Short mmCIF file of the C-alpha atoms (twelve columns), coordinates in Angstrom:
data_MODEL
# 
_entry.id   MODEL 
# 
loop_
_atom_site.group_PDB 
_atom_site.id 
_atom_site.type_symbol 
_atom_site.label_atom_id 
_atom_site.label_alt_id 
_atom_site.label_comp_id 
_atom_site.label_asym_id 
_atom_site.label_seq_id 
_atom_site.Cartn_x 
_atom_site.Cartn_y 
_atom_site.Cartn_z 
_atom_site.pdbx_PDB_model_num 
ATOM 1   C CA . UNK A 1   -3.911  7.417   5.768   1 
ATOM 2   C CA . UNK A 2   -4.563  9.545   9.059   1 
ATOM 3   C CA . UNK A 3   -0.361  8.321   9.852   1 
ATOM 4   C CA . UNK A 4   0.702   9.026   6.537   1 
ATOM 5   C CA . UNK A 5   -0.618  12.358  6.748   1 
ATOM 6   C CA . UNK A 6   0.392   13.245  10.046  1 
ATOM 7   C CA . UNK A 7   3.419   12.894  9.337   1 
ATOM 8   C CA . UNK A 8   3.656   14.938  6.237   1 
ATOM 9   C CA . UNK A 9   1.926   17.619  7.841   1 
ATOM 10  C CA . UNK A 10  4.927   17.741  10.610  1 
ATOM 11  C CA . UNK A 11  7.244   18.657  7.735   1 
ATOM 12  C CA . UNK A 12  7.865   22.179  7.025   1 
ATOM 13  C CA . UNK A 13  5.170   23.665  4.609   1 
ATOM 14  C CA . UNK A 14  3.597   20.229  6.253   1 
ATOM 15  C CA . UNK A 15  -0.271  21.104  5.903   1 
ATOM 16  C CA . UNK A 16  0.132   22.831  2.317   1 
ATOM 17  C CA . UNK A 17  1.379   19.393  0.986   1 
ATOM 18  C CA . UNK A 18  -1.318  17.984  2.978   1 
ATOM 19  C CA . UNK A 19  -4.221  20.340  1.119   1 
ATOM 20  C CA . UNK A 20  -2.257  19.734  -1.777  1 
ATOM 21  C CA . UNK A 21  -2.685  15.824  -1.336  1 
ATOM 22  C CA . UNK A 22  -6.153  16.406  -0.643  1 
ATOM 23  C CA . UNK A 23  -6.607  18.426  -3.910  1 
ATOM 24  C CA . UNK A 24  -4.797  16.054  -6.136  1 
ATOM 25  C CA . UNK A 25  -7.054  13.101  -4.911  1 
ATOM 26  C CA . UNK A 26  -10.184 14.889  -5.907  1 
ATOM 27  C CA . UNK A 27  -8.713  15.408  -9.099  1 
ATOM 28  C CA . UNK A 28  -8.053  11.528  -8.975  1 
ATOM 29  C CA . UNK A 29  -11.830 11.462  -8.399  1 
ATOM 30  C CA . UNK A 30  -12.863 13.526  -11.360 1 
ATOM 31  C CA . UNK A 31  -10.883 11.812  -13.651 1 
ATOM 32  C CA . UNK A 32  -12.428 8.550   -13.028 1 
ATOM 33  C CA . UNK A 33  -15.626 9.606   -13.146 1 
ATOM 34  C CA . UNK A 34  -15.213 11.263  -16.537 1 
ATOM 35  C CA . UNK A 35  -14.045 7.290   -17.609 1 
ATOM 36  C CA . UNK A 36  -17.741 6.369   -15.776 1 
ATOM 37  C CA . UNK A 37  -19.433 8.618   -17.902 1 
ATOM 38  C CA . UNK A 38  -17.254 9.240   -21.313 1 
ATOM 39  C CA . UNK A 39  -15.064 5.867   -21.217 1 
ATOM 40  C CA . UNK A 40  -11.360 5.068   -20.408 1 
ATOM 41  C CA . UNK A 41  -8.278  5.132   -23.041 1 
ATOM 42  C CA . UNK A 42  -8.298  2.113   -25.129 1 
ATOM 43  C CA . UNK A 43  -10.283 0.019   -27.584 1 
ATOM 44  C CA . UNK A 44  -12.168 -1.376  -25.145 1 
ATOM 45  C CA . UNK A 45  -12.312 1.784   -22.654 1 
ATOM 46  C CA . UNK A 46  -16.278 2.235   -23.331 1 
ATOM 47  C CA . UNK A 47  -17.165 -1.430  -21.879 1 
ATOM 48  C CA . UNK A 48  -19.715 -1.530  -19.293 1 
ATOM 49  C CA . UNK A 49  -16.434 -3.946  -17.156 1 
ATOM 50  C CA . UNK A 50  -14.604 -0.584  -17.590 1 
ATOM 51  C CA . UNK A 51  -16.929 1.740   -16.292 1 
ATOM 52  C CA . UNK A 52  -17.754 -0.769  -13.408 1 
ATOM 53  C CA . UNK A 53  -14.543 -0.497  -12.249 1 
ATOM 54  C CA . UNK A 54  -14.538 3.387   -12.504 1 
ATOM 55  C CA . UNK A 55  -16.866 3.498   -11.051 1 
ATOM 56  C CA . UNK A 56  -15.408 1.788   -7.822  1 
ATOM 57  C CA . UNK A 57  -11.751 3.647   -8.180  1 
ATOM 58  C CA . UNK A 58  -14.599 7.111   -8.364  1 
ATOM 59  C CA . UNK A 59  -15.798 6.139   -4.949  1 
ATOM 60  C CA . UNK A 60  -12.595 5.334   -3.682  1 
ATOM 61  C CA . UNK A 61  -10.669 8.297   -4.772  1 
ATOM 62  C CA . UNK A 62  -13.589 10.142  -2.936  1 
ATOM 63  C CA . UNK A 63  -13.590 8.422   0.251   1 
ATOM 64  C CA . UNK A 64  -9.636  9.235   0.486   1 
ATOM 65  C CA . UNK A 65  -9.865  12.922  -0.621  1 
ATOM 66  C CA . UNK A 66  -12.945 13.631  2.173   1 
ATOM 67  C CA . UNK A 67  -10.664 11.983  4.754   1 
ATOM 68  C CA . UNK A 68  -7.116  13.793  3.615   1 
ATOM 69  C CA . UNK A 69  -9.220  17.346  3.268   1 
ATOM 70  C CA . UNK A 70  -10.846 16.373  6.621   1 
ATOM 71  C CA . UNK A 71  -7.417  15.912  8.052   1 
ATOM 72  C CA . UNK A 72  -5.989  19.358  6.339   1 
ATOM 73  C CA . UNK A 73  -9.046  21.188  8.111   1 
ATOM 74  C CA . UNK A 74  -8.046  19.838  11.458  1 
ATOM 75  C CA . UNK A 75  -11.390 17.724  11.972  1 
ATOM 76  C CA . UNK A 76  -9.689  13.846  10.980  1 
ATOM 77  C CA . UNK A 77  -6.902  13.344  12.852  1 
ATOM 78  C CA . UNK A 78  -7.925  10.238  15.305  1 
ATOM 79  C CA . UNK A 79  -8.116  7.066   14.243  1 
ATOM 80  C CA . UNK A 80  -5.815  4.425   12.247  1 
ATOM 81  C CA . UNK A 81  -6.703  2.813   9.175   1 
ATOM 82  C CA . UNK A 82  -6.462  -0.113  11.402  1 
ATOM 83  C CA . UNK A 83  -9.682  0.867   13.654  1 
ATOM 84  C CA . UNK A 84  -11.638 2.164   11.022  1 
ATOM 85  C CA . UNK A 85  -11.415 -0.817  9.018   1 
ATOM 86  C CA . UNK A 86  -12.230 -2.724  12.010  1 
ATOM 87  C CA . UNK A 87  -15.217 -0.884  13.395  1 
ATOM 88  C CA . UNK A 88  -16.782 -1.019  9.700   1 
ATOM 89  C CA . UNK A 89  -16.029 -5.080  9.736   1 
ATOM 90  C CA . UNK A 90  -18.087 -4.564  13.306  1 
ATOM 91  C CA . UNK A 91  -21.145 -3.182  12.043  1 
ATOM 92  C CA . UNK A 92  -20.732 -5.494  8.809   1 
ATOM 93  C CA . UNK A 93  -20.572 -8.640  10.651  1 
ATOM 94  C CA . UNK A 94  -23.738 -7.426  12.958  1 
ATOM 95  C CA . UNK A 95  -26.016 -7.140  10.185  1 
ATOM 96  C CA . UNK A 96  -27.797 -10.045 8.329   1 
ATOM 97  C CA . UNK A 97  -25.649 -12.657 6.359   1 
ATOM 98  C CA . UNK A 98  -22.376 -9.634  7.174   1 
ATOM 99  C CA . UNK A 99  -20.129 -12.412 7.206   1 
ATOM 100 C CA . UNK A 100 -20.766 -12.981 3.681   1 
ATOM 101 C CA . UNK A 101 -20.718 -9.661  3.014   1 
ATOM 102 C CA . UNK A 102 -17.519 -9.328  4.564   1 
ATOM 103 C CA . UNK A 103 -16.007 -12.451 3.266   1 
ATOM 104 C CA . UNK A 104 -16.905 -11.172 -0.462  1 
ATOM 105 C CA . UNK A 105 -15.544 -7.702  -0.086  1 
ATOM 106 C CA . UNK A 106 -12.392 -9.327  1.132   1 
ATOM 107 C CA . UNK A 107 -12.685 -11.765 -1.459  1 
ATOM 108 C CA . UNK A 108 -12.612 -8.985  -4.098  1 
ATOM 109 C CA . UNK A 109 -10.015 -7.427  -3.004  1 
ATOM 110 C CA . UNK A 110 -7.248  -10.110 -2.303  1 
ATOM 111 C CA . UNK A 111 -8.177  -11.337 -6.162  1 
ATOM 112 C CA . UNK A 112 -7.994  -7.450  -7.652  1 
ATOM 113 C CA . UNK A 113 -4.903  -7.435  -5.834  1 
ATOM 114 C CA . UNK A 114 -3.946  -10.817 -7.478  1 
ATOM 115 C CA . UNK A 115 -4.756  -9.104  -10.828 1 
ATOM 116 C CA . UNK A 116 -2.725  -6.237  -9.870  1 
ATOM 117 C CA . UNK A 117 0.476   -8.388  -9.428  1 
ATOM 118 C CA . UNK A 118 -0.503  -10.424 -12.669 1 
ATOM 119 C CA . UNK A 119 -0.849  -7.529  -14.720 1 
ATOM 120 C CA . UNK A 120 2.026   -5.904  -13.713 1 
ATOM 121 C CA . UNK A 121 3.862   -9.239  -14.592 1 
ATOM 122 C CA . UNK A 122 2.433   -8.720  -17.762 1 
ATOM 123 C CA . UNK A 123 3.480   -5.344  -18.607 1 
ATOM 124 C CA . UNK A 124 0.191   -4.388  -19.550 1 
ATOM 125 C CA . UNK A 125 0.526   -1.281  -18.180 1 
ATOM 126 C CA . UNK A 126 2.126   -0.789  -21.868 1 
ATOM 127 C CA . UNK A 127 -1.564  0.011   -23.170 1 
ATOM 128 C CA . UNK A 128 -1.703  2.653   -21.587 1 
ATOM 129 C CA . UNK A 129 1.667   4.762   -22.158 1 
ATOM 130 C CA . UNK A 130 2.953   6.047   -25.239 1 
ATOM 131 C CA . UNK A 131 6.824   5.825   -24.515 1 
ATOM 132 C CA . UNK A 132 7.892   4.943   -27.777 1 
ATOM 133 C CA . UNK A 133 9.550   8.628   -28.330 1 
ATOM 134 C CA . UNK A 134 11.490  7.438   -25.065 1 
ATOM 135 C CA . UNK A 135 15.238  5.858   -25.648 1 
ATOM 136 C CA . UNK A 136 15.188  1.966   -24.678 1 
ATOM 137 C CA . UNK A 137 16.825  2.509   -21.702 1 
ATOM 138 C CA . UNK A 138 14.910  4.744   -20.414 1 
ATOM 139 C CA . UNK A 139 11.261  2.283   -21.716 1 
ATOM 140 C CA . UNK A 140 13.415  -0.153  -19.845 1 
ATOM 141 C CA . UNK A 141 13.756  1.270   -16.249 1 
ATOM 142 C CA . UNK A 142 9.871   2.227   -16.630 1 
ATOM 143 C CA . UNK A 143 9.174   -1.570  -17.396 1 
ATOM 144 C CA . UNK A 144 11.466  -2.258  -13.950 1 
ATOM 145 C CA . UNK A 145 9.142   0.615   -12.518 1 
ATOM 146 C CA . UNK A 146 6.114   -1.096  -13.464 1 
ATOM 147 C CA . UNK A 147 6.310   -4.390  -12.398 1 
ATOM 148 C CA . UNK A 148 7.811   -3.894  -9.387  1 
ATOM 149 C CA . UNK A 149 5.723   -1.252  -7.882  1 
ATOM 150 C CA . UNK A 150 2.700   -3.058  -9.307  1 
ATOM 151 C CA . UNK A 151 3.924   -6.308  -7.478  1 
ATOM 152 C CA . UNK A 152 4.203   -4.204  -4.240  1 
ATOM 153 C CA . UNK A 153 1.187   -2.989  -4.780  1 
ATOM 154 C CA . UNK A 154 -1.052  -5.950  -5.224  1 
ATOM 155 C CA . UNK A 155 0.842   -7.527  -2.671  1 
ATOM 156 C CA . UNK A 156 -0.634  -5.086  0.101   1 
ATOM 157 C CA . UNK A 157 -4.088  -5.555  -1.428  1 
ATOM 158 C CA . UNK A 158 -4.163  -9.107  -1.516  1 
ATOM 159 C CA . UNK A 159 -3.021  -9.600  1.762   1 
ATOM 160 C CA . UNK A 160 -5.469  -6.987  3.262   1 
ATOM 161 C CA . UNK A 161 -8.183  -9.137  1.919   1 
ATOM 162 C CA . UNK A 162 -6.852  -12.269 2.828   1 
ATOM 163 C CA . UNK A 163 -7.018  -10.516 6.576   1 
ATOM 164 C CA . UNK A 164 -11.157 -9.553  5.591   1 
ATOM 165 C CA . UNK A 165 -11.646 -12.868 4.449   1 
ATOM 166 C CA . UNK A 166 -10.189 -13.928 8.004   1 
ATOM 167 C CA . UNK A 167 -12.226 -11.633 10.012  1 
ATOM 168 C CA . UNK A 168 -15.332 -13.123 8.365   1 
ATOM 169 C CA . UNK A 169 -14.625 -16.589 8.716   1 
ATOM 170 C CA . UNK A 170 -13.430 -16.290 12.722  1 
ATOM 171 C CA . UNK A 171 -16.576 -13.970 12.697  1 
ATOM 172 C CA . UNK A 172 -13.893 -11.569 15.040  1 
ATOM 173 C CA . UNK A 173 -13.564 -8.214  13.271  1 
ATOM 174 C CA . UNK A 174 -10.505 -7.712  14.987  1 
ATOM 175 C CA . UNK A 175 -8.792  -10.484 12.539  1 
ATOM 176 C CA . UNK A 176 -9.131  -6.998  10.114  1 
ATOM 177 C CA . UNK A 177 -6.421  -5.085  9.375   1 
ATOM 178 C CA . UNK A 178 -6.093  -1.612  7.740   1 
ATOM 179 C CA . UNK A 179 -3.431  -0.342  5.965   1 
ATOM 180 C CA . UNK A 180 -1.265  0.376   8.856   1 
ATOM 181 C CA . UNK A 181 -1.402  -2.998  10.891  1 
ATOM 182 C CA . UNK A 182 -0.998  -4.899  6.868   1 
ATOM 183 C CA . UNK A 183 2.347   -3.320  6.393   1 
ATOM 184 C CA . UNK A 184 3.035   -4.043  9.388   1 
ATOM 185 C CA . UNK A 185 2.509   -7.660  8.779   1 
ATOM 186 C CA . UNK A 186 4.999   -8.293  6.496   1 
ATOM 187 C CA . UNK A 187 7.795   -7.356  9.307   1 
ATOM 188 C CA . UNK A 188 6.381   -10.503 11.494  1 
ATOM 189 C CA . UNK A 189 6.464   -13.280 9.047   1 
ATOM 190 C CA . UNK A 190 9.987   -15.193 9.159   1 
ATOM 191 C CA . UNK A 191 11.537  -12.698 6.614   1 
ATOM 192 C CA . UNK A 192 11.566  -10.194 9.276   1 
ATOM 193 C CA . UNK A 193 11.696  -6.760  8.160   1 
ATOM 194 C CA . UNK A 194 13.785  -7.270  5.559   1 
ATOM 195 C CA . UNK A 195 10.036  -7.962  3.765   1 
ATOM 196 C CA . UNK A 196 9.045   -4.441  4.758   1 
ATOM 197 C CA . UNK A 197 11.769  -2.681  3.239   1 
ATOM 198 C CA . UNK A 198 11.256  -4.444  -0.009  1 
ATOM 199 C CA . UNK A 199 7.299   -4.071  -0.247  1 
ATOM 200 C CA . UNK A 200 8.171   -0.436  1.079   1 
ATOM 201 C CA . UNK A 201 10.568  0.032   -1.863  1 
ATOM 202 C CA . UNK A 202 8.397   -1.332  -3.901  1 
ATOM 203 C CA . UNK A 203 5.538   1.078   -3.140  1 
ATOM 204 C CA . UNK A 204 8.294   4.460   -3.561  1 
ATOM 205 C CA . UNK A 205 8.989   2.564   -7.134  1 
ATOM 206 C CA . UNK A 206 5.250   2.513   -7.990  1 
ATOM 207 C CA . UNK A 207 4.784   6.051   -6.762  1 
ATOM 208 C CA . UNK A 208 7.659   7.090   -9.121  1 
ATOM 209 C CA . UNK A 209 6.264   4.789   -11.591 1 
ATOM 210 C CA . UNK A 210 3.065   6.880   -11.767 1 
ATOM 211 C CA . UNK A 211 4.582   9.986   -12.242 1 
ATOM 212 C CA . UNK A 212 6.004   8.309   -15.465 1 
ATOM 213 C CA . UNK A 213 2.268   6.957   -16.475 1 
ATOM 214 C CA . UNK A 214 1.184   10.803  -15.804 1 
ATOM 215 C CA . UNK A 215 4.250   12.521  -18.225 1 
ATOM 216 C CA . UNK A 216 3.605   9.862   -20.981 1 
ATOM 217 C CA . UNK A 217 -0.048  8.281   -21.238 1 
ATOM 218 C CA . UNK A 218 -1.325  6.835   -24.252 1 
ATOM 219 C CA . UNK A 219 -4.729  9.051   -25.518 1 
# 
């Protein structure tokens, strides 16, 4: 986040898009937490499984909008993803049965990523848009939208869990990776970064994919 940020901040008008960012994530925040506490779109939006995971996006969202509005105020700019996902594995792995605790969060998060990739497979992120007014070509390139941004997408998550489940079983927190040093990681396998680009591209598709979920969602 803190590179992402810095360098959107060193673009003219650079730290109104970053309050702006900042702003927008807390609204991310809200919204979730109105699913926690009025239910989701959908049949089944008023499940406790729904809320659950609400819950956990609620927290999340949070989390990223402190650290983006921390940045915007001038008092986050210093570390990487990368170290603070490290020095969190630290003090994780120090306490009593941390490697489990480790192992698990990791655990969850390389299999939500998994579900991420199968669901976009899936197109079941069809439940959740009303495009139907759209013409088919147009429903089309959102279905190319959709499942490959989602692909990209999980693909990041599961392989930043893979590296937490790592880091607990070597008991070494530096086997963690955060964002930064993940991405990264796709330019060393033997792909090169030829893998980069695409999981890169993938991401810009997904980001252009959600504008789509925001101009046509299914209430």
């Amino acid at each position: 986040r803190t590179g992402a940020l810095a360098e959107l901040a060193g673009q003219p008008f650079g730290r109104v898009l970053v309050w702006a960012v900042g702003i927008g994530l807390v609204a991310m925040a809200l919204w979730r937490c109105s699913e926690v506490l009025f239910g989701s779109v959908g049949p089944d939006g008023r499940k406790p499984a729904k809320r659950v995971a609400a819950a956990a996006r609620t927290v999340f969202y949070a989390v990223t909008a402190f650290s983006a509005l921390s940045f915007a105020a001038g008092r986050g700019g210093g570390r990487s993803s990368d170290e603070q996902s490290r020095d969190v594995t630290a003090q994780l792995l120090a306490v009593p049965a941390g490697p489990w605790l480790v192992g698990l969060a990791g655990l969850g998060i390389a299999v939500g990523g998994i579900v991420v990739v199968v669901g976009a497979a899936r197109l079941t992120f069809r439940e959740h848009m009303e495009t139907g007014r759209l013409p088919r070509g147009a429903r089309r390139a959102v279905d190319v939208l959709g499942v490959v941004g989602g692909v990209a997408r999980g693909a990041v998550f599961t392989a930043a869990g893979a590296f937490l489940v790592h880091a607990a079983v070597s008991y070494d927190p530096r086997k963690a990776k955060g964002v930064d040093d993940t991405l990264r990681s796709f330019a060393q396998t033997p792909a090169g970064p030829w893998l980069l680009v695409a999981v890169a591209t993938g991401l810009l598709l997904f980001g252009v994919f959600s504008w789509a979920m925001a101009a046509w969602p299914r209430v």
